[in-house]
Short mmCIF file of C-alpha atoms and ligand atoms in Angstrom, two decimals:
data_model
loop_
_atom_site.label_atom_id
_atom_site.label_comp_id
_atom_site.label_asym_id
_atom_site.label_seq_id
_atom_site.Cartn_x
_atom_site.Cartn_y
_atom_site.Cartn_z
CA MET L 27 59.61 294.59 -34.77
CA ILE L 28 60.97 291.69 -32.76
CA TYR L 29 58.45 288.87 -32.76
CA ALA L 30 58.63 286.88 -29.53
CA ASP L 31 55.08 285.53 -29.44
CA ASN L 32 55.53 282.27 -31.34
CA ALA L 33 53.36 280.32 -28.91
CA ALA L 34 50.40 282.44 -30.05
CA THR L 35 51.17 281.98 -33.70
CA THR L 36 54.15 281.86 -36.04
CA LYS L 37 55.22 283.54 -39.22
CA LEU L 38 54.40 281.54 -42.36
CA SER L 39 57.56 279.89 -43.71
CA PRO L 40 58.50 280.71 -47.32
CA THR L 41 58.50 276.97 -48.06
CA SER L 42 54.95 276.62 -46.81
CA LEU L 43 53.78 279.64 -48.79
CA ALA L 44 55.44 278.39 -51.98
CA ALA L 45 53.82 274.98 -51.55
CA MET L 46 50.39 276.56 -51.11
CA LEU L 47 50.36 279.12 -53.91
CA PRO L 48 49.63 276.75 -56.82
CA TYR L 49 46.62 275.42 -54.89
CA LEU L 50 45.25 278.93 -54.53
CA THR L 51 45.70 279.59 -58.25
CA GLU L 52 45.91 277.02 -61.04
CA HIS L 53 45.16 273.89 -58.98
CA TYR L 54 41.78 275.00 -57.71
CA GLY L 55 40.00 271.67 -58.07
CA ASN L 56 37.74 269.92 -55.60
CA PRO L 57 39.32 266.57 -54.63
CA SER L 58 35.89 264.93 -54.81
CA SER L 59 35.57 265.75 -58.54
CA LEU L 60 36.40 262.94 -60.94
CA HIS L 61 37.94 265.13 -63.66
CA SER L 62 41.63 265.79 -63.89
CA ILE L 63 41.58 269.20 -62.18
CA GLY L 64 39.82 267.59 -59.23
CA GLN L 65 42.21 264.66 -59.24
CA ASP L 66 45.21 267.02 -59.09
CA ALA L 67 43.82 268.27 -55.81
CA ALA L 68 43.06 264.73 -54.62
CA GLU L 69 46.67 263.74 -55.27
CA ALA L 70 47.97 266.77 -53.38
CA LEU L 71 45.71 265.82 -50.48
CA ALA L 72 47.02 262.25 -50.48
CA ARG L 73 50.64 263.44 -50.59
CA ALA L 74 50.04 265.84 -47.69
CA ARG L 75 48.44 263.05 -45.67
CA GLN L 76 51.43 260.79 -46.30
CA THR L 77 53.87 263.56 -45.32
CA VAL L 78 52.08 264.21 -42.04
CA ALA L 79 51.86 260.47 -41.32
CA ASP L 80 55.61 260.11 -41.93
CA CYS L 81 56.35 262.99 -39.55
CA LEU L 82 54.23 261.43 -36.80
CA GLY L 83 55.16 257.80 -37.39
CA CYS L 84 51.70 256.55 -38.29
CA ARG L 85 49.66 255.48 -41.31
CA PRO L 86 48.05 258.02 -43.63
CA ASP L 87 44.60 256.59 -42.92
CA GLU L 88 45.07 257.59 -39.29
CA ILE L 89 45.32 261.29 -40.21
CA TYR L 90 42.27 263.58 -40.29
CA PHE L 91 42.64 267.17 -41.44
CA THR L 92 40.72 269.72 -39.38
CA SER L 93 40.33 273.49 -39.15
CA GLY L 94 42.94 273.68 -36.38
CA GLY L 95 44.08 272.46 -33.01
CA SER L 96 40.85 273.42 -31.28
CA GLU L 97 38.70 271.34 -33.59
CA ALA L 98 41.03 268.35 -33.26
CA ASP L 99 40.91 268.60 -29.45
CA ASN L 100 37.12 268.82 -29.48
CA GLN L 101 36.69 265.86 -31.79
CA ALA L 102 39.16 263.63 -29.95
CA ILE L 103 37.66 264.29 -26.53
CA LEU L 104 34.01 264.14 -27.54
CA SER L 105 34.62 260.93 -29.51
CA ALA L 106 36.29 259.17 -26.58
CA ALA L 107 33.56 260.41 -24.23
CA ARG L 108 30.80 259.04 -26.45
CA ASN L 109 32.57 255.74 -26.88
CA GLY L 110 32.99 255.53 -23.13
CA ALA L 111 29.38 256.43 -22.39
CA ALA L 112 28.25 253.63 -24.71
CA HIS L 113 29.93 251.26 -22.23
CA GLY L 114 28.77 253.07 -19.12
CA LYS L 115 32.15 254.73 -18.59
CA ARG L 116 31.95 258.43 -17.82
CA HIS L 117 35.18 259.36 -16.09
CA ILE L 118 37.90 261.45 -17.74
CA ILE L 119 41.38 262.36 -16.48
CA SER L 120 43.16 265.55 -17.51
CA THR L 121 45.18 268.35 -15.93
CA ALA L 122 44.30 271.77 -14.56
CA PHE L 123 46.55 273.54 -17.03
CA GLU L 124 45.29 272.34 -20.39
CA HIS L 125 44.44 274.71 -23.22
CA HIS L 126 40.88 276.03 -23.15
CA ALA L 127 40.05 273.94 -26.23
CA VAL L 128 40.44 270.95 -23.92
CA LEU L 129 39.22 272.46 -20.64
CA HIS L 130 36.03 273.94 -22.05
CA THR L 131 35.21 270.69 -23.87
CA LEU L 132 35.66 268.85 -20.57
CA GLN L 133 33.47 271.39 -18.79
CA LYS L 134 30.76 270.77 -21.35
CA LEU L 135 31.02 267.03 -20.72
CA GLY L 136 30.89 267.73 -17.00
CA ARG L 137 27.52 269.41 -17.48
CA GLU L 138 26.41 266.32 -19.40
CA GLY L 139 27.11 264.02 -16.47
CA PHE L 140 30.74 263.05 -17.04
CA GLU L 141 33.08 263.16 -14.09
CA VAL L 142 36.35 264.92 -14.82
CA THR L 143 39.44 264.58 -12.64
CA LEU L 144 41.81 267.49 -13.27
CA LEU L 145 45.20 266.53 -11.89
CA ASP L 146 47.00 269.22 -9.96
CA VAL L 147 50.31 270.16 -11.42
CA HIS L 148 53.49 270.71 -9.48
CA GLU L 149 55.25 274.05 -9.25
CA ASN L 150 57.44 273.08 -12.21
CA GLY L 151 54.36 272.43 -14.34
CA VAL L 152 55.01 268.71 -14.79
CA ILE L 153 52.85 265.81 -13.63
CA THR L 154 54.10 262.30 -12.94
CA PRO L 155 52.86 259.07 -14.56
CA GLN L 156 52.15 257.77 -11.04
CA GLU L 157 49.64 260.58 -10.47
CA VAL L 158 47.82 259.55 -13.63
CA ALA L 159 47.94 255.89 -12.58
CA ASP L 160 46.47 256.77 -9.17
CA ALA L 161 43.56 258.62 -10.79
CA ILE L 162 42.55 255.78 -13.13
CA ARG L 163 39.26 254.08 -12.28
CA GLU L 164 37.16 251.24 -13.66
CA ASP L 165 34.98 253.76 -15.48
CA THR L 166 37.77 255.94 -16.93
CA CYS L 167 37.12 256.35 -20.64
CA LEU L 168 39.81 258.90 -21.56
CA VAL L 169 43.10 260.36 -20.40
CA THR L 170 43.89 263.65 -22.13
CA ILE L 171 47.12 265.41 -21.20
CA MET L 172 48.89 268.07 -23.21
CA TYR L 173 52.34 267.32 -24.59
CA ALA L 174 53.80 270.72 -23.74
CA ASN L 175 52.18 273.73 -22.14
CA ASN L 176 51.52 276.80 -24.25
CA GLU L 177 52.17 279.29 -21.44
CA ILE L 178 55.01 277.90 -19.37
CA GLY L 179 56.48 275.40 -21.85
CA SER L 180 56.69 272.44 -19.48
CA ILE L 181 56.85 269.03 -21.18
CA GLN L 182 54.92 266.07 -19.79
CA PRO L 183 56.18 262.45 -19.61
CA ILE L 184 53.95 261.50 -22.55
CA PRO L 185 55.45 258.09 -23.53
CA GLU L 186 55.22 256.87 -19.92
CA ILE L 187 51.64 258.07 -19.48
CA GLY L 188 50.79 256.52 -22.84
CA ALA L 189 52.30 253.20 -21.76
CA LEU L 190 50.22 252.99 -18.63
CA CYS L 191 47.02 253.93 -20.49
CA LYS L 192 47.81 251.25 -23.04
CA GLU L 193 48.24 248.69 -20.28
CA LYS L 194 44.86 249.68 -18.80
CA LYS L 195 43.28 249.86 -22.28
CA ILE L 196 42.21 253.48 -21.80
CA PRO L 197 42.33 255.79 -24.85
CA PHE L 198 45.07 258.40 -24.47
CA HIS L 199 44.83 261.77 -26.22
CA THR L 200 47.46 264.48 -26.18
CA ASP L 201 47.13 268.09 -27.28
CA ALA L 202 50.50 268.35 -29.01
CA VAL L 203 49.86 271.73 -30.59
CA GLN L 204 52.91 273.30 -28.94
CA ALA L 205 55.08 270.22 -29.40
CA ALA L 206 54.52 269.25 -33.03
CA GLY L 207 57.31 270.50 -35.25
CA HIS L 208 59.37 271.39 -32.18
CA LEU L 209 59.87 268.09 -30.33
CA ALA L 210 60.40 264.60 -31.76
CA ILE L 211 57.03 262.84 -31.86
CA ASN L 212 56.36 259.26 -32.83
CA VAL L 213 52.81 258.29 -31.92
CA LYS L 214 53.45 254.54 -32.02
CA GLU L 215 56.68 254.57 -30.00
CA GLN L 216 55.15 257.05 -27.56
CA ASN L 217 51.90 255.07 -27.08
CA ILE L 218 49.62 257.88 -28.23
CA ASP L 219 46.10 256.94 -29.39
CA MET L 220 44.97 260.41 -30.43
CA LEU L 221 46.95 263.60 -31.02
CA SER L 222 46.05 267.15 -32.02
CA LEU L 223 48.28 269.58 -33.84
CA SER L 224 47.88 272.95 -35.52
CA GLY L 225 49.57 274.28 -38.66
CA HIS L 226 50.09 277.85 -37.50
CA LYS L 227 52.23 276.87 -34.50
CA PHE L 228 55.05 275.60 -36.72
CA HIS L 229 55.15 278.21 -39.49
CA GLY L 230 52.23 276.80 -41.45
CA PRO L 231 48.93 278.55 -42.23
CA LYS L 232 46.22 279.38 -39.69
CA GLY L 233 42.94 277.51 -39.80
CA THR L 234 44.62 274.16 -40.44
CA GLY L 235 45.09 271.26 -38.08
CA VAL L 236 45.36 267.52 -37.75
CA LEU L 237 43.76 264.89 -35.59
CA TYR L 238 45.70 261.64 -35.52
CA ALA L 239 43.49 258.78 -34.33
CA ARG L 240 44.85 255.26 -34.04
CA LYS L 241 43.16 252.84 -36.37
CA GLY L 242 40.30 251.09 -34.64
CA LEU L 243 39.37 254.09 -32.53
CA LEU L 244 35.87 255.22 -33.41
CA LEU L 245 35.61 258.93 -34.17
CA HIS L 246 32.35 260.86 -34.01
CA ASN L 247 31.72 263.75 -36.36
CA LEU L 248 31.57 267.34 -35.24
CA ILE L 249 30.49 268.31 -38.76
CA GLU L 250 28.04 266.29 -40.83
CA GLY L 251 27.82 266.47 -44.59
CA GLY L 252 29.91 264.98 -47.37
CA ALA L 253 32.18 261.96 -47.25
CA GLN L 254 35.45 263.86 -46.83
CA GLU L 255 38.13 262.62 -44.41
CA ARG L 256 36.76 259.06 -44.56
CA ARG L 257 33.35 260.38 -43.47
CA LYS L 258 34.67 261.79 -40.20
CA ARG L 259 34.92 265.47 -41.11
CA ALA L 260 32.61 266.83 -43.76
CA GLY L 261 33.28 269.87 -45.91
CA THR L 262 35.38 270.49 -49.03
CA GLU L 263 39.00 270.20 -47.98
CA ASN L 264 41.13 273.31 -47.49
CA ILE L 265 43.63 271.98 -50.01
CA ALA L 266 46.00 274.95 -50.01
CA GLY L 267 45.98 275.01 -46.21
CA ILE L 268 46.53 271.27 -45.93
CA VAL L 269 49.40 271.38 -48.43
CA GLY L 270 50.88 274.32 -46.52
CA LEU L 271 50.57 272.52 -43.19
CA ALA L 272 52.26 269.41 -44.56
CA ALA L 273 55.10 271.43 -46.12
CA ALA L 274 55.66 273.34 -42.87
CA LEU L 275 55.61 270.17 -40.76
CA GLU L 276 57.99 268.39 -43.12
CA GLU L 277 60.37 271.35 -43.00
CA ALA L 278 60.14 271.59 -39.21
CA CYS L 279 60.76 267.86 -38.76
CA ALA L 280 63.71 267.87 -41.17
CA HIS L 281 65.39 270.64 -39.15
CA LEU L 282 64.09 269.67 -35.73
CA GLU L 283 67.40 269.09 -33.97
CA GLU L 284 69.24 272.05 -35.42
CA ASN L 285 66.31 274.40 -34.75
CA ALA L 286 65.90 273.07 -31.22
CA ALA L 287 69.60 273.58 -30.50
CA LYS L 288 69.56 277.13 -31.84
CA VAL L 289 66.33 278.15 -30.13
CA THR L 290 67.30 276.49 -26.83
CA ALA L 291 70.53 278.52 -26.76
CA LEU L 292 68.56 281.75 -27.31
CA ARG L 293 66.04 280.72 -24.67
CA ASP L 294 68.70 279.95 -22.09
CA LYS L 295 70.45 283.25 -22.71
CA LEU L 296 67.14 285.03 -22.19
CA ILE L 297 66.32 283.06 -19.04
CA ASP L 298 69.76 283.67 -17.55
CA GLY L 299 69.58 287.38 -18.29
CA LEU L 300 66.05 287.93 -16.99
CA SER L 301 66.75 285.90 -13.84
CA ALA L 302 68.99 288.78 -12.76
CA ILE L 303 65.94 291.03 -12.31
CA PRO L 304 65.28 291.13 -8.55
CA HIS L 305 62.05 289.62 -7.26
CA SER L 306 61.38 287.63 -10.40
CA VAL L 307 60.67 283.94 -10.84
CA LEU L 308 60.80 281.62 -13.83
CA ASN L 309 57.56 279.73 -14.48
CA GLY L 310 57.80 276.15 -15.67
CA ASP L 311 60.57 273.61 -15.37
CA ARG L 312 64.06 274.92 -16.14
CA THR L 313 65.03 272.06 -18.45
CA ARG L 314 61.89 270.01 -19.20
CA ARG L 315 60.62 272.89 -21.32
CA LEU L 316 59.96 273.78 -24.93
CA PRO L 317 63.03 275.10 -26.76
CA GLY L 318 61.38 278.48 -27.37
CA ASN L 319 59.53 279.16 -24.11
CA VAL L 320 60.47 281.82 -21.56
CA ASN L 321 57.93 282.80 -18.89
CA PHE L 322 58.59 284.96 -15.83
CA CYS L 323 56.58 286.57 -13.08
CA PHE L 324 57.82 289.94 -11.91
CA GLU L 325 56.69 291.21 -8.53
CA GLY L 326 54.73 294.47 -8.45
CA ILE L 327 53.84 294.60 -12.14
CA GLU L 328 50.78 294.27 -14.35
CA GLY L 329 51.39 292.06 -17.37
CA GLU L 330 49.28 294.22 -19.68
CA SER L 331 51.23 297.40 -18.95
CA MET L 332 54.47 295.55 -19.58
CA LEU L 333 53.22 294.32 -22.97
CA LEU L 334 52.20 297.79 -24.12
CA LEU L 335 55.54 299.30 -23.13
CA LEU L 336 57.44 296.47 -24.81
CA ASP L 337 55.35 296.95 -27.94
CA ASP L 338 56.41 300.62 -27.91
CA LYS L 339 59.99 299.38 -27.85
CA GLY L 340 59.33 297.13 -30.83
CA ILE L 341 58.94 293.82 -28.98
CA CYS L 342 55.88 291.57 -29.38
CA ALA L 343 55.39 289.42 -26.29
CA SER L 344 52.49 287.99 -24.34
CA SER L 345 51.25 287.81 -20.78
CA GLY L 346 49.50 285.04 -18.92
CA SER L 347 46.50 287.24 -18.34
CA ALA L 348 43.83 286.78 -20.96
CA CYS L 349 43.90 290.44 -21.97
CA THR L 350 42.93 289.65 -25.54
CA SER L 351 39.62 288.23 -24.41
CA GLY L 352 38.95 291.41 -22.45
CA SER L 353 39.14 289.50 -19.20
CA LEU L 354 41.52 290.44 -16.44
CA ASP L 355 41.48 287.00 -14.87
CA PRO L 356 44.96 285.75 -14.13
CA SER L 357 46.19 282.78 -16.13
CA HIS L 358 44.67 279.45 -15.07
CA VAL L 359 48.04 277.89 -15.82
CA LEU L 360 49.94 280.11 -13.40
CA LEU L 361 47.28 279.57 -10.74
CA ALA L 362 47.51 275.80 -11.38
CA ILE L 363 51.25 275.80 -10.61
CA GLY L 364 50.51 277.66 -7.39
CA ARG L 365 51.38 281.27 -8.20
CA PRO L 366 49.26 283.64 -6.08
CA HIS L 367 46.82 285.93 -7.92
CA GLU L 368 48.86 289.11 -7.49
CA ILE L 369 51.94 287.44 -8.96
CA ALA L 370 50.10 285.66 -11.77
CA HIS L 371 49.03 289.08 -13.05
CA GLY L 372 52.63 290.14 -13.56
CA SER L 373 53.71 287.48 -15.99
CA LEU L 374 55.59 287.82 -19.24
CA ARG L 375 55.84 285.13 -21.90
CA LEU L 376 58.47 285.42 -24.60
CA SER L 377 58.21 282.58 -27.10
CA LEU L 378 60.98 282.24 -29.65
CA SER L 379 61.45 280.50 -32.97
CA GLU L 380 64.33 279.77 -35.29
CA TYR L 381 63.61 283.09 -36.98
CA ASN L 382 64.81 284.98 -33.88
CA THR L 383 68.42 286.17 -33.68
CA GLU L 384 70.95 286.75 -30.95
CA GLU L 385 70.77 290.51 -31.58
CA GLU L 386 67.05 290.35 -30.88
CA ILE L 387 67.69 288.53 -27.61
CA ASN L 388 70.16 291.25 -26.63
CA ALA L 389 67.57 293.91 -27.42
CA ILE L 390 64.97 292.10 -25.29
CA LEU L 391 67.48 291.77 -22.47
CA GLU L 392 67.99 295.52 -22.56
CA ALA L 393 64.31 296.45 -22.82
CA VAL L 394 62.67 294.19 -20.23
CA PRO L 395 64.63 295.38 -17.15
CA GLN L 396 63.95 299.00 -18.18
CA VAL L 397 60.24 298.35 -18.47
CA VAL L 398 60.15 296.47 -15.17
CA ASP L 399 61.98 299.30 -13.39
CA TYR L 400 59.74 301.94 -14.93
CA LEU L 401 56.54 300.18 -13.91
CA ARG L 402 57.78 299.34 -10.44
CA ASN L 403 58.73 302.97 -9.80
CA MET L 404 55.17 304.00 -10.64
CA SER L 405 53.59 301.40 -8.35
CA PRO L 406 52.56 302.40 -4.80
CA LEU L 407 52.48 298.71 -3.94
CA TRP L 408 56.08 298.24 -5.01
CA ARG L 409 57.21 301.29 -3.02
CA ALA L 410 55.48 299.89 0.06
CA MET L 411 57.38 296.64 -0.40
CA GLU L 412 60.64 298.50 -0.85
CA LYS L 413 60.05 300.37 2.39
CA GLY L 414 59.38 297.07 4.15
CA GLU L 415 55.73 297.99 4.84
CA LYS L 416 54.56 295.00 2.84
CA PRO L 417 56.34 291.68 2.29
CA TYR L 418 57.56 290.63 -1.13
CA VAL L 419 55.75 287.59 -2.50
CA ILE L 420 58.72 286.67 -4.69
CA GLN L 421 61.90 286.74 -2.60
C1 LIG G 525 47.13 277.24 -30.16
C2 LIG G 525 46.75 276.07 -29.32
C3 LIG G 525 45.55 275.38 -29.53
C4 LIG G 525 44.53 275.85 -30.53
O1 LIG G 525 44.94 275.65 -31.86
P1 LIG G 525 44.18 276.45 -33.02
O2 LIG G 525 44.73 275.89 -34.28
O3 LIG G 525 44.52 277.89 -32.83
O4 LIG G 525 42.71 276.16 -32.86
C5 LIG G 525 45.27 274.28 -28.77
N1 LIG G 525 46.13 273.84 -27.83
C6 LIG G 525 47.31 274.46 -27.59
C7 LIG G 525 48.23 273.92 -26.57
C8 LIG G 525 47.65 275.60 -28.33
O5 LIG G 525 48.80 276.22 -28.07
#
């Protein structure tokens, strides 16, 4: 199989697996135990925290391990909201194309009386710092804007947005789940107060994540219990997972430039090749995009059908439609960048990693046009467009 769904999750790296194994076998201690088996685990935890801090450019006591990106997003946003409410500030700024871990948390706050401004995104999927500046009010208690989009790969001007939030003394959170391990991040240089990342998006294990929170920012617990994670996240630590996350992040950061160069070349070859399909359009900015992200809409096609046919041909891809959740709603991201409903249904996301090869790209470039042709030939709608009875949406 050709795996081109790395935005959904990635293959565990051998380095990460090797780092984890001892903590699933002989080093099974609880870091809270005072005996030596427990202290082995406590030392591994401390080393992992230092590694992650080094990769992000912060202090180890600013790192909180979580069960994943979703938990980190929830905790960051709810903490800032509570801190704001304590000072009578109940306005939050975000974008219309965030991950649901952010959007649904904001919706919950909306029901609790917070006012949420979701900035519209441009067709290229990028917002400007000025648009954030214009939305800031006296009672704004949080700006949360994703680093890079999981569907269309567009990268936001994070350091600039961070700088203006810093100037206005408004906490700035970024969901960097798609960016961490793929783009150079330094939370201090980039003016980031809180950042979420997830182990399984950079070849680490699933169910592991990190919340970075600048020292001095008050976090509120989602989970009460023991004193783990400096009392901010109770529960016996997932030591093997944490060690695996740190090893994967360290590996990704050590090879960041070479991986980005390799994956960007594969991406561009794929984009150039697929652009030749008539009545297709690339989603997301052509250059301000994640190294591994390719996302197209094809006129006259259902994303789900395309995925099943590609799977038959040995290619794992994804569509904007939330087919996995059983819903046929078109992607909120594609709607946010202004794609009409009928087009948003026909999207294809191919997300690459350094494990992909040029031969695989060639195979994808052969398969996708065949699948598109096959589906279009079966579609009455497409035939009507070909006969000129109905206009094409994508010229
Ligand atoms: C995958 C993802 C998440 C969720 O991370 P989990 O570790 O799966 O909970 C959040 N935000 C973005 C942008 C993602 O791509």
